[in-house]
């Protein structure tokens, strides 16, 4: 797209803004509708929001999206606010008028359009809403407007659910929303409900969680929308489907709120279904690229399986940095693993392993792609197995006792292999550990009799497949 003196400038105010999908969407819509418009990300701190809105006006910025954490605060700096946005108390779109910016909320109509598109009807329907945050407010408002018969509002904090219910029940002049603590879901009368999942539970990388883990609960749900779009199918959606219900994710909501914003900025232009389809593909591609670029390759297995050596070779070949949890812990503790076992004991070392994984998970997005070689005992702890799967693709390098004996004879650095008969010790440890290594892994590669290049090739095949089965 050519930028010239007539290009209209739009953008998004957020913090952080780097992961926003809106620039991708809006620039595609501009291209597809043939409008000379460009859309850019603006990272704005909360303390700078007023100056940013004023500055945008002065700079003749054509339109803006506003997102976390500015959706409420921005309302103080607007010339006019649309009724829906006013009632919800959140603005996500600023449209330029003669006097200043007018604030709208396109999340509400975006959600409605996604629900309608999925063939789901809300009128006279009994509904369940999970969550009581900003997205829940938009969802509850939408359902109330559409004529829901009743809305059971489940939230971890009952106080927050009560507050939201009180506000909306007053606004709509009826006792429509019934607040419940999340754990009280069993008190919802039997029936087949329409449900909205509006919390962030189950969002990547914590994909093996759902707000309610009891399959019984999902018997209540006939149709549902989960506002999460990464992963494409959340655990919540899986539960709904497993109990015979139908569920869609939040990708269409994301697309339609963007379409509605775009059409507010550009009256007379409509984003066609082909543009929306292309936008969906673009987002899906970006999500899978992000996943591939931030996912770790994790090598697990018994002492002597070659985790570190294979990892280093792979690291060299593909120019991906490598971390070794044993080394990281030795550096942090300022002593060797043998010293740690002797001075602090094995359980202190195991705690450090868990802590180490937690820190790595927190830094995952910042660090980008990594190879991680983990100590042989790390996957034995259930919490660690879960953390590993969140970090990336886990490959278990499987080795026989003979190979271990052969490789580690004379090794004094592994406290667990010192003293007694090596073979018996290794066999006993392996018998206990093998099922746990397998439980922790996405894929198993047998390394006996293979050289590095063969093992690396096996790993490459796993990664090409996507690694997660
Ligand atoms: C251990 C394996 C070692 C090290 C520690 C405990 C184990 O790592 O973490 O000695 O319990 O199997 P390597 O598998 O890298 O040797």
Short mmCIF file of N, CA and C in Angstrom, two decimals, residues 21 43 62 114 117 131 207 226 266 344 367 369 382:
data_model
loop_
_atom_site.label_atom_id
_atom_site.label_comp_id
_atom_site.label_asym_id
_atom_site.label_seq_id
_atom_site.Cartn_x
_atom_site.Cartn_y
_atom_site.Cartn_z
N UNK A 21 -3.57 -7.86 17.22
CA UNK A 21 -3.87 -8.36 15.87
C UNK A 21 -4.49 -7.25 15.02
N UNK A 43 1.96 2.49 21.52
CA UNK A 43 2.08 2.02 22.90
C UNK A 43 1.92 3.24 23.80
N UNK A 62 -7.39 9.76 12.16
CA UNK A 62 -8.74 9.57 11.65
C UNK A 62 -9.64 8.76 12.59
N UNK A 114 -20.89 -12.53 16.02
CA UNK A 114 -20.23 -13.84 16.06
C UNK A 114 -21.22 -14.93 16.47
N UNK A 117 -23.77 -15.42 13.65
CA UNK A 117 -23.10 -16.11 12.55
C UNK A 117 -22.99 -17.61 12.84
N UNK A 131 -17.44 -15.69 34.32
CA UNK A 131 -16.56 -14.53 34.41
C UNK A 131 -17.35 -13.27 34.68
N UNK A 207 -3.14 -23.98 28.13
CA UNK A 207 -4.24 -24.52 27.34
C UNK A 207 -4.91 -25.74 27.97
N UNK A 226 -16.67 -19.36 23.43
CA UNK A 226 -15.55 -19.06 24.32
C UNK A 226 -14.87 -17.85 23.69
N UNK A 266 -15.17 4.56 8.29
CA UNK A 266 -15.28 4.72 6.84
C UNK A 266 -16.71 4.50 6.37
N UNK A 344 22.42 -29.62 50.69
CA UNK A 344 21.02 -29.20 50.83
C UNK A 344 20.04 -30.36 50.76
N UNK A 367 12.08 -14.44 25.65
CA UNK A 367 13.28 -15.15 25.21
C UNK A 367 13.20 -15.63 23.77
N UNK A 369 12.46 -18.55 20.85
CA UNK A 369 12.69 -19.99 20.75
C UNK A 369 13.97 -20.45 21.46
N UNK A 382 4.86 -34.19 39.08
CA UNK A 382 3.71 -33.89 38.22
C UNK A 382 3.66 -32.41 37.81
#
